[in-house]
mmCIF file of C-alpha atoms and ligand atoms in Angstrom:
data_model
loop_
_atom_site.group_PDB
_atom_site.id
_atom_site.type_symbol
_atom_site.label_atom_id
_atom_site.label_comp_id
_atom_site.label_asym_id
_atom_site.label_seq_id
_atom_site.Cartn_x
_atom_site.Cartn_y
_atom_site.Cartn_z
ATOM 1 C CA UNK A 1 14.000 52.118 -36.955
ATOM 2 C CA UNK A 2 13.420 51.025 -33.343
ATOM 3 C CA UNK A 3 11.692 48.028 -33.350
ATOM 4 C CA UNK A 4 10.482 46.514 -29.334
ATOM 5 C CA UNK A 5 8.781 42.747 -30.049
ATOM 6 C CA UNK A 6 6.430 42.357 -27.560
ATOM 7 C CA UNK A 7 8.210 38.864 -26.140
ATOM 8 C CA UNK A 8 5.799 37.990 -22.886
ATOM 9 C CA UNK A 9 2.749 39.004 -25.172
ATOM 10 C CA UNK A 10 3.218 36.294 -27.908
ATOM 11 C CA UNK A 11 4.569 33.817 -25.442
ATOM 12 C CA UNK A 12 0.677 33.820 -23.338
ATOM 13 C CA UNK A 13 -0.775 33.822 -27.001
ATOM 14 C CA UNK A 14 0.992 30.983 -28.469
ATOM 15 C CA UNK A 15 0.572 28.860 -25.222
ATOM 16 C CA UNK A 16 -3.317 30.313 -24.850
ATOM 17 C CA UNK A 17 -3.945 29.155 -28.590
ATOM 18 C CA UNK A 18 -2.195 26.126 -27.716
ATOM 19 C CA UNK A 19 -5.348 25.060 -25.171
ATOM 20 C CA UNK A 20 -7.461 24.963 -28.218
ATOM 21 C CA UNK A 21 -6.496 21.099 -28.589
ATOM 22 C CA UNK A 22 -8.301 17.862 -28.363
ATOM 23 C CA UNK A 23 -5.102 16.005 -26.961
ATOM 24 C CA UNK A 24 -3.694 16.086 -23.149
ATOM 25 C CA UNK A 25 -1.463 18.861 -22.876
ATOM 26 C CA UNK A 26 2.076 19.409 -24.190
ATOM 27 C CA UNK A 27 0.735 17.439 -27.358
ATOM 28 C CA UNK A 28 -1.638 19.371 -29.421
ATOM 29 C CA UNK A 29 -4.581 18.398 -32.025
ATOM 30 C CA UNK A 30 -5.955 20.981 -34.060
ATOM 31 C CA UNK A 31 -7.664 19.214 -37.137
ATOM 32 C CA UNK A 32 -9.159 21.601 -39.323
ATOM 33 C CA UNK A 33 -12.894 22.410 -38.814
ATOM 34 C CA UNK A 34 -12.735 20.351 -35.572
ATOM 35 C CA UNK A 35 -14.372 22.704 -32.598
ATOM 36 C CA UNK A 36 -10.621 23.516 -31.542
ATOM 37 C CA UNK A 37 -9.835 24.653 -34.698
ATOM 38 C CA UNK A 38 -13.460 26.476 -35.343
ATOM 39 C CA UNK A 39 -12.579 28.514 -31.690
ATOM 40 C CA UNK A 40 -9.239 28.828 -32.231
ATOM 41 C CA UNK A 41 -9.809 30.846 -35.165
ATOM 42 C CA UNK A 42 -12.981 33.036 -33.737
ATOM 43 C CA UNK A 43 -9.989 33.313 -30.766
ATOM 44 C CA UNK A 44 -7.433 34.690 -33.404
ATOM 45 C CA UNK A 45 -9.857 36.514 -35.098
ATOM 46 C CA UNK A 46 -10.269 38.209 -31.778
ATOM 47 C CA UNK A 47 -7.382 39.108 -31.545
ATOM 48 C CA UNK A 48 -6.933 41.024 -34.565
ATOM 49 C CA UNK A 49 -10.012 43.469 -34.430
ATOM 50 C CA UNK A 50 -8.195 44.014 -30.948
ATOM 51 C CA UNK A 51 -5.256 45.187 -32.609
ATOM 52 C CA UNK A 52 -6.789 47.863 -35.419
ATOM 53 C CA UNK A 53 -7.046 45.395 -38.307
ATOM 54 C CA UNK A 54 -9.751 44.256 -40.255
ATOM 55 C CA UNK A 55 -10.422 41.062 -40.442
ATOM 56 C CA UNK A 56 -12.230 38.632 -43.703
ATOM 57 C CA UNK A 57 -12.977 35.126 -43.803
ATOM 58 C CA UNK A 58 -12.974 33.508 -46.864
ATOM 59 C CA UNK A 59 -15.753 30.659 -48.325
ATOM 60 C CA UNK A 60 -13.021 28.244 -47.144
ATOM 61 C CA UNK A 61 -12.130 29.889 -43.977
ATOM 62 C CA UNK A 62 -8.923 31.441 -44.297
ATOM 63 C CA UNK A 63 -8.972 34.431 -42.248
ATOM 64 C CA UNK A 64 -7.509 37.266 -43.632
ATOM 65 C CA UNK A 65 -6.013 40.425 -41.340
ATOM 66 C CA UNK A 66 -5.410 43.472 -43.053
ATOM 67 C CA UNK A 67 -2.999 47.010 -42.086
ATOM 68 C CA UNK A 68 -5.390 48.830 -44.417
ATOM 69 C CA UNK A 69 -3.460 52.220 -46.637
ATOM 70 C CA UNK A 70 -5.982 54.462 -48.178
ATOM 71 C CA UNK A 71 -6.250 54.793 -51.304
ATOM 72 C CA UNK A 72 -4.444 51.058 -51.791
ATOM 73 C CA UNK A 73 -6.637 47.672 -52.141
ATOM 74 C CA UNK A 74 -4.007 45.750 -54.628
ATOM 75 C CA UNK A 75 -0.634 45.178 -53.970
ATOM 76 C CA UNK A 76 -0.268 43.938 -50.032
ATOM 77 C CA UNK A 77 2.446 42.275 -48.274
ATOM 78 C CA UNK A 78 1.566 39.639 -47.104
ATOM 79 C CA UNK A 79 2.544 37.362 -44.561
ATOM 80 C CA UNK A 80 1.419 34.128 -42.193
ATOM 81 C CA UNK A 81 0.812 30.561 -42.235
ATOM 82 C CA UNK A 82 -0.727 27.783 -40.621
ATOM 83 C CA UNK A 83 -2.781 27.564 -37.211
ATOM 84 C CA UNK A 84 -4.119 23.809 -38.210
ATOM 85 C CA UNK A 85 -2.185 20.631 -36.180
ATOM 86 C CA UNK A 86 -1.754 17.735 -36.799
ATOM 87 C CA UNK A 87 -2.688 14.653 -33.914
ATOM 88 C CA UNK A 88 -0.203 14.903 -30.902
ATOM 89 C CA UNK A 89 2.210 17.167 -32.375
ATOM 90 C CA UNK A 90 3.350 20.780 -30.816
ATOM 91 C CA UNK A 91 2.896 23.980 -30.361
ATOM 92 C CA UNK A 92 4.936 26.367 -32.163
ATOM 93 C CA UNK A 93 4.619 25.052 -36.018
ATOM 94 C CA UNK A 94 2.640 27.135 -37.887
ATOM 95 C CA UNK A 95 1.325 29.361 -34.585
ATOM 96 C CA UNK A 96 4.651 31.182 -34.988
ATOM 97 C CA UNK A 97 3.759 32.232 -38.536
ATOM 98 C CA UNK A 98 0.517 33.447 -37.419
ATOM 99 C CA UNK A 99 0.655 34.801 -33.583
ATOM 100 C CA UNK A 100 4.616 36.090 -35.049
ATOM 101 C CA UNK A 101 3.664 37.436 -38.052
ATOM 102 C CA UNK A 102 0.659 39.711 -35.545
ATOM 103 C CA UNK A 103 3.384 40.584 -33.447
ATOM 104 C CA UNK A 104 5.249 41.988 -36.667
ATOM 105 C CA UNK A 105 2.136 44.088 -37.577
ATOM 106 C CA UNK A 106 1.854 45.505 -33.938
ATOM 107 C CA UNK A 107 5.770 46.084 -33.538
ATOM 108 C CA UNK A 108 5.477 47.943 -37.250
ATOM 109 C CA UNK A 109 2.788 49.711 -35.418
ATOM 110 C CA UNK A 110 4.098 50.942 -32.379
ATOM 111 C CA UNK A 111 7.247 51.787 -33.833
ATOM 112 C CA UNK A 112 4.896 54.761 -35.990
ATOM 113 C CA UNK A 113 5.985 53.374 -39.701
ATOM 114 C CA UNK A 114 4.113 54.365 -41.850
ATOM 115 C CA UNK A 115 3.346 51.624 -45.019
ATOM 116 C CA UNK A 116 2.557 52.390 -48.269
ATOM 117 C CA UNK A 117 1.185 49.291 -49.297
ATOM 118 C CA UNK A 118 -1.255 47.610 -47.340
ATOM 119 C CA UNK A 119 0.331 44.897 -44.746
ATOM 120 C CA UNK A 120 -1.707 41.867 -44.340
ATOM 121 C CA UNK A 121 -1.779 38.150 -42.104
ATOM 122 C CA UNK A 122 -2.830 35.556 -43.674
ATOM 123 C CA UNK A 123 -4.042 32.667 -41.629
ATOM 124 C CA UNK A 124 -4.036 29.265 -43.975
ATOM 125 C CA UNK A 125 -7.019 27.428 -43.842
ATOM 126 C CA UNK A 126 -5.806 23.083 -43.842
ATOM 127 C CA UNK A 127 -1.972 23.759 -44.238
ATOM 128 C CA UNK A 128 -1.810 19.631 -42.958
ATOM 129 C CA UNK A 129 -3.166 16.666 -44.499
ATOM 130 C CA UNK A 130 -4.318 15.002 -42.011
ATOM 131 C CA UNK A 131 -8.576 15.370 -42.484
ATOM 132 C CA UNK A 132 -7.736 15.530 -46.737
ATOM 133 C CA UNK A 133 -4.797 14.041 -47.019
ATOM 134 C CA UNK A 134 -4.226 16.437 -49.210
ATOM 135 C CA UNK A 135 -1.753 19.701 -47.701
ATOM 136 C CA UNK A 136 -2.029 23.025 -48.195
ATOM 137 C CA UNK A 137 -6.132 23.363 -49.454
ATOM 138 C CA UNK A 138 -6.572 26.217 -48.298
ATOM 139 C CA UNK A 139 -3.130 28.181 -50.081
ATOM 140 C CA UNK A 140 -3.892 25.410 -52.827
ATOM 141 C CA UNK A 141 -7.236 27.753 -53.492
ATOM 142 C CA UNK A 142 -6.020 30.998 -53.158
ATOM 143 C CA UNK A 143 -3.455 30.936 -55.733
ATOM 144 C CA UNK A 144 -5.877 28.914 -57.946
ATOM 145 C CA UNK A 145 -3.990 25.842 -58.560
ATOM 146 C CA UNK A 146 -7.146 23.587 -56.662
ATOM 147 C CA UNK A 147 -10.639 24.207 -58.206
ATOM 148 C CA UNK A 148 -14.054 25.013 -56.300
ATOM 149 C CA UNK A 149 -14.948 21.613 -57.947
ATOM 150 C CA UNK A 150 -12.026 19.555 -57.045
ATOM 151 C CA UNK A 151 -11.762 20.728 -53.750
ATOM 152 C CA UNK A 152 -15.759 20.059 -53.572
ATOM 153 C CA UNK A 153 -14.766 16.187 -54.612
ATOM 154 C CA UNK A 154 -12.402 15.800 -51.430
ATOM 155 C CA UNK A 155 -14.108 13.858 -48.146
ATOM 156 C CA UNK A 156 -12.274 13.139 -44.990
ATOM 157 C CA UNK A 157 -12.214 9.656 -43.622
ATOM 158 C CA UNK A 158 -15.722 9.706 -41.982
ATOM 159 C CA UNK A 159 -16.792 10.253 -45.550
ATOM 160 C CA UNK A 160 -17.739 13.446 -45.082
ATOM 161 C CA UNK A 161 -17.780 16.054 -48.121
ATOM 162 C CA UNK A 162 -15.241 18.988 -47.808
ATOM 163 C CA UNK A 163 -18.354 21.011 -48.688
ATOM 164 C CA UNK A 164 -20.655 19.487 -45.742
ATOM 165 C CA UNK A 165 -17.734 19.669 -43.302
ATOM 166 C CA UNK A 166 -16.992 23.500 -44.063
ATOM 167 C CA UNK A 167 -20.842 24.464 -43.943
ATOM 168 C CA UNK A 168 -21.152 22.588 -40.786
ATOM 169 C CA UNK A 169 -18.259 24.939 -39.236
ATOM 170 C CA UNK A 170 -19.923 27.988 -40.481
ATOM 171 C CA UNK A 171 -18.169 29.330 -43.978
ATOM 172 C CA UNK A 172 -20.544 29.959 -46.874
ATOM 173 C CA UNK A 173 -20.148 31.624 -49.313
ATOM 174 C CA UNK A 174 -18.701 30.329 -53.370
ATOM 175 C CA UNK A 175 -15.748 28.315 -53.388
ATOM 176 C CA UNK A 176 -15.432 29.775 -56.640
ATOM 177 C CA UNK A 177 -14.929 32.910 -54.775
ATOM 178 C CA UNK A 178 -11.542 31.865 -52.886
ATOM 179 C CA UNK A 179 -8.636 32.402 -55.530
ATOM 180 C CA UNK A 180 -6.980 35.543 -55.740
ATOM 181 C CA UNK A 181 -7.168 38.125 -57.916
ATOM 182 C CA UNK A 182 -3.686 38.710 -59.477
ATOM 183 C CA UNK A 183 -1.867 41.236 -58.083
ATOM 184 C CA UNK A 184 -3.129 40.942 -54.967
ATOM 185 C CA UNK A 185 -0.062 40.543 -53.002
ATOM 186 C CA UNK A 186 3.268 41.551 -53.726
ATOM 187 C CA UNK A 187 5.272 39.864 -51.674
ATOM 188 C CA UNK A 188 4.351 36.944 -49.901
ATOM 189 C CA UNK A 189 6.956 36.604 -46.264
ATOM 190 C CA UNK A 190 6.202 33.326 -43.815
ATOM 191 C CA UNK A 191 7.746 32.685 -40.421
ATOM 192 C CA UNK A 192 8.183 29.532 -38.966
ATOM 193 C CA UNK A 193 10.139 27.081 -37.361
ATOM 194 C CA UNK A 194 12.695 25.192 -38.997
ATOM 195 C CA UNK A 195 11.637 21.309 -38.081
ATOM 196 C CA UNK A 196 15.041 20.707 -38.450
ATOM 197 C CA UNK A 197 18.830 20.625 -36.361
ATOM 198 C CA UNK A 198 20.591 22.597 -38.553
ATOM 199 C CA UNK A 199 20.597 26.279 -37.264
ATOM 200 C CA UNK A 200 20.227 24.597 -33.907
ATOM 201 C CA UNK A 201 23.321 22.622 -34.184
ATOM 202 C CA UNK A 202 25.298 25.417 -36.031
ATOM 203 C CA UNK A 203 24.477 28.052 -33.443
ATOM 204 C CA UNK A 204 22.765 30.372 -36.805
ATOM 205 C CA UNK A 205 20.081 33.024 -35.682
ATOM 206 C CA UNK A 206 18.192 32.478 -38.554
ATOM 207 C CA UNK A 207 17.205 30.822 -42.048
ATOM 208 C CA UNK A 208 16.352 32.059 -45.095
ATOM 209 C CA UNK A 209 14.839 29.992 -46.844
ATOM 210 C CA UNK A 210 15.669 29.724 -50.916
ATOM 211 C CA UNK A 211 13.170 27.297 -52.077
ATOM 212 C CA UNK A 212 11.316 24.711 -50.755
ATOM 213 C CA UNK A 213 11.313 20.885 -51.816
ATOM 214 C CA UNK A 214 8.624 18.941 -53.415
ATOM 215 C CA UNK A 215 5.718 16.896 -51.710
ATOM 216 C CA UNK A 216 3.775 13.978 -53.361
ATOM 217 C CA UNK A 217 1.056 11.722 -51.662
ATOM 218 C CA UNK A 218 0.256 9.311 -52.716
ATOM 219 C CA UNK A 219 -2.799 6.541 -51.279
ATOM 220 C CA UNK A 220 -2.230 2.688 -51.981
ATOM 221 C CA UNK A 221 -5.787 0.296 -50.531
ATOM 222 C CA UNK A 222 -4.732 -3.667 -51.615
ATOM 223 C CA UNK A 223 -6.976 -5.948 -50.938
ATOM 224 C CA UNK A 224 -6.668 -10.027 -50.029
ATOM 225 C CA UNK A 225 -9.368 -12.738 -48.961
ATOM 226 C CA UNK A 226 -9.289 -12.526 -45.277
ATOM 227 C CA UNK A 227 -10.084 -14.811 -43.244
ATOM 228 C CA UNK A 228 -9.523 -17.246 -39.571
ATOM 229 C CA UNK A 229 -5.984 -16.417 -37.861
ATOM 230 C CA UNK A 230 -5.867 -20.422 -36.244
ATOM 231 C CA UNK A 231 -7.653 -22.034 -39.587
ATOM 232 C CA UNK A 232 -6.228 -20.609 -43.056
ATOM 233 C CA UNK A 233 -2.851 -22.371 -43.209
ATOM 234 C CA UNK A 234 0.399 -19.850 -44.671
ATOM 235 C CA UNK A 235 0.019 -20.933 -48.101
ATOM 236 C CA UNK A 236 -3.490 -20.601 -48.984
ATOM 237 C CA UNK A 237 -3.237 -16.595 -47.420
ATOM 238 C CA UNK A 238 -3.678 -13.670 -49.055
ATOM 239 C CA UNK A 239 -2.458 -11.289 -46.644
ATOM 240 C CA UNK A 240 -2.667 -7.330 -47.452
ATOM 241 C CA UNK A 241 -0.714 -6.486 -44.401
ATOM 242 C CA UNK A 242 2.274 -7.967 -45.660
ATOM 243 C CA UNK A 243 1.337 -6.606 -49.125
ATOM 244 C CA UNK A 244 1.476 -3.366 -47.396
ATOM 245 C CA UNK A 245 4.848 -4.177 -44.886
ATOM 246 C CA UNK A 246 6.448 -5.157 -48.287
ATOM 247 C CA UNK A 247 5.632 -2.064 -49.537
ATOM 248 C CA UNK A 248 6.692 -0.090 -47.126
ATOM 249 C CA UNK A 249 10.276 -1.205 -46.623
ATOM 250 C CA UNK A 250 10.521 -0.512 -50.646
ATOM 251 C CA UNK A 251 9.612 3.573 -49.940
ATOM 252 C CA UNK A 252 12.249 3.192 -47.995
ATOM 253 C CA UNK A 253 14.838 1.548 -50.906
ATOM 254 C CA UNK A 254 13.582 3.851 -53.320
ATOM 255 C CA UNK A 255 14.545 6.272 -51.401
ATOM 256 C CA UNK A 256 17.621 4.923 -50.340
ATOM 257 C CA UNK A 257 18.642 4.359 -54.151
ATOM 258 C CA UNK A 258 17.551 6.888 -55.658
ATOM 259 C CA UNK A 259 20.815 8.806 -55.773
ATOM 260 C CA UNK A 260 20.095 11.999 -54.011
ATOM 261 C CA UNK A 261 20.754 12.092 -50.497
ATOM 262 C CA UNK A 262 17.627 14.587 -50.203
ATOM 263 C CA UNK A 263 15.115 12.433 -51.486
ATOM 264 C CA UNK A 264 12.825 11.016 -48.318
ATOM 265 C CA UNK A 265 10.013 8.720 -48.203
ATOM 266 C CA UNK A 266 7.404 7.917 -45.282
ATOM 267 C CA UNK A 267 4.762 5.658 -45.042
ATOM 268 C CA UNK A 268 3.183 7.478 -41.998
ATOM 269 C CA UNK A 269 -0.908 6.532 -42.433
ATOM 270 C CA UNK A 270 -1.348 2.318 -42.552
ATOM 271 C CA UNK A 271 -5.060 1.191 -41.273
ATOM 272 C CA UNK A 272 -5.598 -2.652 -41.682
ATOM 273 C CA UNK A 273 -9.151 -3.852 -41.678
ATOM 274 C CA UNK A 274 -10.619 -5.938 -39.787
ATOM 275 C CA UNK A 275 -8.106 -4.893 -37.683
ATOM 276 C CA UNK A 276 -8.606 -8.502 -35.398
ATOM 277 C CA UNK A 277 -6.479 -9.831 -33.504
ATOM 278 C CA UNK A 278 -7.344 -13.153 -34.661
ATOM 279 C CA UNK A 279 -7.832 -12.011 -38.072
ATOM 280 C CA UNK A 280 -6.097 -11.912 -41.647
ATOM 281 C CA UNK A 281 -5.864 -8.392 -42.514
ATOM 282 C CA UNK A 282 -8.434 -8.682 -45.624
ATOM 283 C CA UNK A 283 -7.215 -4.913 -46.759
ATOM 284 C CA UNK A 284 -4.934 -1.995 -45.874
ATOM 285 C CA UNK A 285 -5.239 1.601 -46.524
ATOM 286 C CA UNK A 286 -1.897 3.464 -46.533
ATOM 287 C CA UNK A 287 -0.666 6.938 -47.253
ATOM 288 C CA UNK A 288 3.095 7.209 -48.985
ATOM 289 C CA UNK A 289 4.692 10.800 -48.659
ATOM 290 C CA UNK A 290 8.028 10.909 -51.015
ATOM 291 C CA UNK A 291 9.379 14.192 -51.183
ATOM 292 C CA UNK A 292 13.069 15.811 -52.595
ATOM 293 C CA UNK A 293 14.074 19.167 -53.666
ATOM 294 C CA UNK A 294 14.372 17.690 -57.068
ATOM 295 C CA UNK A 295 11.614 17.325 -59.188
ATOM 296 C CA UNK A 296 13.160 14.486 -61.509
ATOM 297 C CA UNK A 297 14.584 12.216 -58.303
ATOM 298 C CA UNK A 298 11.433 12.466 -56.657
ATOM 299 C CA UNK A 299 9.445 11.254 -59.788
ATOM 300 C CA UNK A 300 11.597 9.002 -59.776
ATOM 301 C CA UNK A 301 10.991 7.249 -56.313
ATOM 302 C CA UNK A 302 6.705 7.699 -56.930
ATOM 303 C CA UNK A 303 7.281 5.904 -60.173
ATOM 304 C CA UNK A 304 9.810 3.222 -58.596
ATOM 305 C CA UNK A 305 6.493 2.536 -55.659
ATOM 306 C CA UNK A 306 4.215 2.105 -57.472
ATOM 307 C CA UNK A 307 6.251 0.030 -59.777
ATOM 308 C CA UNK A 308 7.562 -1.592 -56.418
ATOM 309 C CA UNK A 309 3.303 -2.060 -55.317
ATOM 310 C CA UNK A 310 1.995 -3.518 -58.896
ATOM 311 C CA UNK A 311 4.821 -6.517 -58.340
ATOM 312 C CA UNK A 312 4.471 -6.857 -54.622
ATOM 313 C CA UNK A 313 0.683 -7.623 -55.649
ATOM 314 C CA UNK A 314 1.092 -9.819 -58.277
ATOM 315 C CA UNK A 315 3.427 -11.888 -56.194
ATOM 316 C CA UNK A 316 1.334 -11.845 -53.520
ATOM 317 C CA UNK A 317 -2.019 -11.809 -55.295
ATOM 318 C CA UNK A 318 -3.545 -9.345 -53.802
ATOM 319 C CA UNK A 319 -5.519 -6.734 -55.704
ATOM 320 C CA UNK A 320 -4.626 -2.703 -55.253
ATOM 321 C CA UNK A 321 -5.409 0.937 -56.453
ATOM 322 C CA UNK A 322 -3.421 3.392 -56.164
ATOM 323 C CA UNK A 323 -4.682 7.456 -56.441
ATOM 324 C CA UNK A 324 -1.731 10.108 -56.178
ATOM 325 C CA UNK A 325 -3.441 12.752 -53.869
ATOM 326 C CA UNK A 326 -0.386 15.477 -55.201
ATOM 327 C CA UNK A 327 2.518 15.625 -56.508
ATOM 328 C CA UNK A 328 4.125 19.456 -56.896
ATOM 329 C CA UNK A 329 6.686 20.958 -57.801
ATOM 330 C CA UNK A 330 8.733 22.776 -55.786
ATOM 331 C CA UNK A 331 9.222 26.487 -55.810
ATOM 332 C CA UNK A 332 12.448 28.685 -55.561
ATOM 333 C CA UNK A 333 12.265 32.331 -53.472
ATOM 334 C CA UNK A 334 11.706 35.584 -54.919
ATOM 335 C CA UNK A 335 15.065 37.286 -54.743
ATOM 336 C CA UNK A 336 14.327 40.393 -53.716
ATOM 337 C CA UNK A 337 12.494 38.681 -50.573
ATOM 338 C CA UNK A 338 15.465 37.031 -50.171
ATOM 339 C CA UNK A 339 17.300 40.316 -50.002
ATOM 340 C CA UNK A 340 15.130 42.021 -47.951
ATOM 341 C CA UNK A 341 15.416 39.124 -45.645
ATOM 342 C CA UNK A 342 18.648 39.254 -45.361
ATOM 343 C CA UNK A 343 19.325 42.971 -44.841
ATOM 344 C CA UNK A 344 16.754 42.903 -42.059
ATOM 345 C CA UNK A 345 18.538 39.986 -40.142
ATOM 346 C CA UNK A 346 22.069 41.973 -40.721
ATOM 347 C CA UNK A 347 19.894 45.464 -39.198
ATOM 348 C CA UNK A 348 19.419 43.395 -37.123
ATOM 349 C CA UNK A 349 22.448 41.749 -36.474
ATOM 350 C CA UNK A 350 21.575 38.133 -36.219
ATOM 351 C CA UNK A 351 23.124 35.427 -38.046
ATOM 352 C CA UNK A 352 21.496 33.379 -40.803
ATOM 353 C CA UNK A 353 22.331 30.791 -42.984
ATOM 354 C CA UNK A 354 20.729 30.708 -46.310
ATOM 355 C CA UNK A 355 18.775 26.669 -46.348
ATOM 356 C CA UNK A 356 16.589 25.034 -47.874
ATOM 357 C CA UNK A 357 12.926 24.329 -46.603
ATOM 358 C CA UNK A 358 12.287 19.919 -46.249
ATOM 359 C CA UNK A 359 8.631 20.221 -45.211
ATOM 360 C CA UNK A 360 5.990 22.174 -47.036
ATOM 361 C CA UNK A 361 4.399 25.186 -46.231
ATOM 362 C CA UNK A 362 1.773 27.350 -47.929
ATOM 363 C CA UNK A 363 4.570 29.474 -49.284
ATOM 364 C CA UNK A 364 4.818 27.148 -51.859
ATOM 365 C CA UNK A 365 1.316 27.723 -53.245
ATOM 366 C CA UNK A 366 1.307 31.631 -52.035
ATOM 367 C CA UNK A 367 4.740 31.624 -55.000
ATOM 368 C CA UNK A 368 2.855 30.726 -57.505
ATOM 369 C CA UNK A 369 0.540 34.158 -56.907
ATOM 370 C CA UNK A 370 3.581 36.540 -55.834
ATOM 371 C CA UNK A 371 7.735 36.314 -54.681
ATOM 372 C CA UNK A 372 7.604 34.353 -51.547
ATOM 373 C CA UNK A 373 10.355 33.803 -49.190
ATOM 374 C CA UNK A 374 10.166 31.942 -45.537
ATOM 375 C CA UNK A 375 12.056 33.057 -42.857
ATOM 376 C CA UNK A 376 13.469 30.121 -40.798
ATOM 377 C CA UNK A 377 14.205 30.202 -36.442
ATOM 378 C CA UNK A 378 15.836 27.010 -34.793
ATOM 379 C CA UNK A 379 13.452 24.502 -33.091
ATOM 380 C CA UNK A 380 14.900 22.462 -29.931
ATOM 381 C CA UNK A 381 16.732 18.929 -30.758
ATOM 382 C CA UNK A 382 14.915 20.337 -34.663
ATOM 383 C CA UNK A 383 12.216 18.537 -33.656
ATOM 384 C CA UNK A 384 8.598 18.760 -34.669
ATOM 385 C CA UNK A 385 5.596 17.217 -35.063
ATOM 386 C CA UNK A 386 5.707 15.787 -31.717
ATOM 387 C CA UNK A 387 4.620 16.859 -28.408
ATOM 388 C CA UNK A 388 7.891 18.197 -27.250
ATOM 389 C CA UNK A 389 8.554 20.910 -30.683
ATOM 390 C CA UNK A 390 9.947 23.673 -29.256
ATOM 391 C CA UNK A 391 11.016 27.071 -29.726
ATOM 392 C CA UNK A 392 13.006 29.541 -27.325
ATOM 393 C CA UNK A 393 10.745 33.272 -27.115
ATOM 394 C CA UNK A 394 14.284 34.258 -28.119
ATOM 395 C CA UNK A 395 14.829 32.579 -30.531
ATOM 396 C CA UNK A 396 11.266 33.540 -31.574
ATOM 397 C CA UNK A 397 11.352 37.359 -30.691
ATOM 398 C CA UNK A 398 14.470 37.426 -33.205
ATOM 399 C CA UNK A 399 12.460 36.289 -36.362
ATOM 400 C CA UNK A 400 9.554 38.500 -35.362
ATOM 401 C CA UNK A 401 12.056 41.581 -35.263
ATOM 402 C CA UNK A 402 13.264 40.951 -38.851
ATOM 403 C CA UNK A 403 9.981 39.510 -40.003
ATOM 404 C CA UNK A 404 9.163 43.311 -39.536
ATOM 405 C CA UNK A 405 11.965 44.456 -40.487
ATOM 406 C CA UNK A 406 11.212 42.830 -44.059
ATOM 407 C CA UNK A 407 7.617 43.600 -44.521
ATOM 408 C CA UNK A 408 8.618 47.496 -43.606
ATOM 409 C CA UNK A 409 10.328 47.636 -46.786
ATOM 410 C CA UNK A 410 8.281 45.329 -48.910
ATOM 411 C CA UNK A 411 6.240 48.141 -47.918
ATOM 412 C CA UNK A 412 8.021 51.237 -48.167
HETATM 413 O O1 HGY B 1 4.320 18.240 -44.274
HETATM 414 C C1 HGY B 1 5.249 19.117 -43.975
HETATM 415 O O2 HGY B 1 5.885 19.274 -44.467
HETATM 416 C C2 HGY B 1 3.900 20.672 -43.181
HETATM 417 O O3 HGY B 1 3.973 20.219 -42.081
HETATM 418 N N1 HGY B 1 2.678 20.292 -43.524
HETATM 419 MN MN1 MN B 2 3.367 20.416 -40.005
HETATM 420 MN MN1 MN B 3 4.130 24.264 -40.727
#
């Protein structure tokens, strides 16, 4: 099967998509349900309509674009990723899997391939945790691991609820209907940038992902007494930020001492109140991201962090509230999907290596309702979640060609 990926068209579409942003280029900010996100999703849906796919949007905002096969309504072969982007990030995270997935379908159509199963592109809603604190909202609901009432209880930092936000963004319908029926997908393959340095460093064209690490996110609120930065002497203070600072070092220690080189801990959010240079922090809201390929090590690190939080607050006479936003199991790729990816790499004469994804992806949840695997392409210096995130046209084209072949073999 001769495949001609139109990389010029795809590169131009990736640049167009990057313009739907609330950040100065080259940075991209596209928070879920924001104006930029809504406009991007409309633009994407038009692109899918123009490509001859039948499109629909569910009550949460997940976008489906299907290459229909008469007489086949279930057991589709799915591909896709996300287009929301964290603040001041790059233009390839997620978008390569959505626009690259569309290009793979167009390439197959162009080649005269006739699928025996529907092939469907999915642009998940809210893969990033930015707005609601928990990532993969769309895929969690599609696989049924997040129920409508749990989703409805989510609020953003302004205190607006998810139902109010999604309706204001024009998504209506019952959230109970988002969960996909059993057998909806027969397979799911996600193309994504590696978000790490290995492929580039080892000069390997593609990564076939055998599993996705186990992510967890904690929210910790510390409360002290605040006061005047000049008037309150040190022994009288209950400084919430110093508690947060000590806890941040405890997060680092929990990851380093976990006994596993794969444990990572990050404090990416730390809001100080009242946030004035001459006012002692009376409260701090922080979010802690903890992961490992092994669930046992990840859970042990979470437990160690929670214990440290209690001890630090006791010593510093701070009040503490902790909540676990999510603590998900890792997933293994489906052997048949991995095999299809490997054969497609060989058919395209591209080198590949077997890898684990340390980042989480929507495939982590799609794995609960279908066999999945991911295909990684290199990104420069392994950078991601940064404005200088970059994937070359050749690497993107390699990924799309192998994805197209894989979809074809799974849909035959
Ligand atoms: O955080 C992650 O792993 C993904 O980029 N949302
Ligand atoms: Mn990301
Ligand atoms: Mn991503």
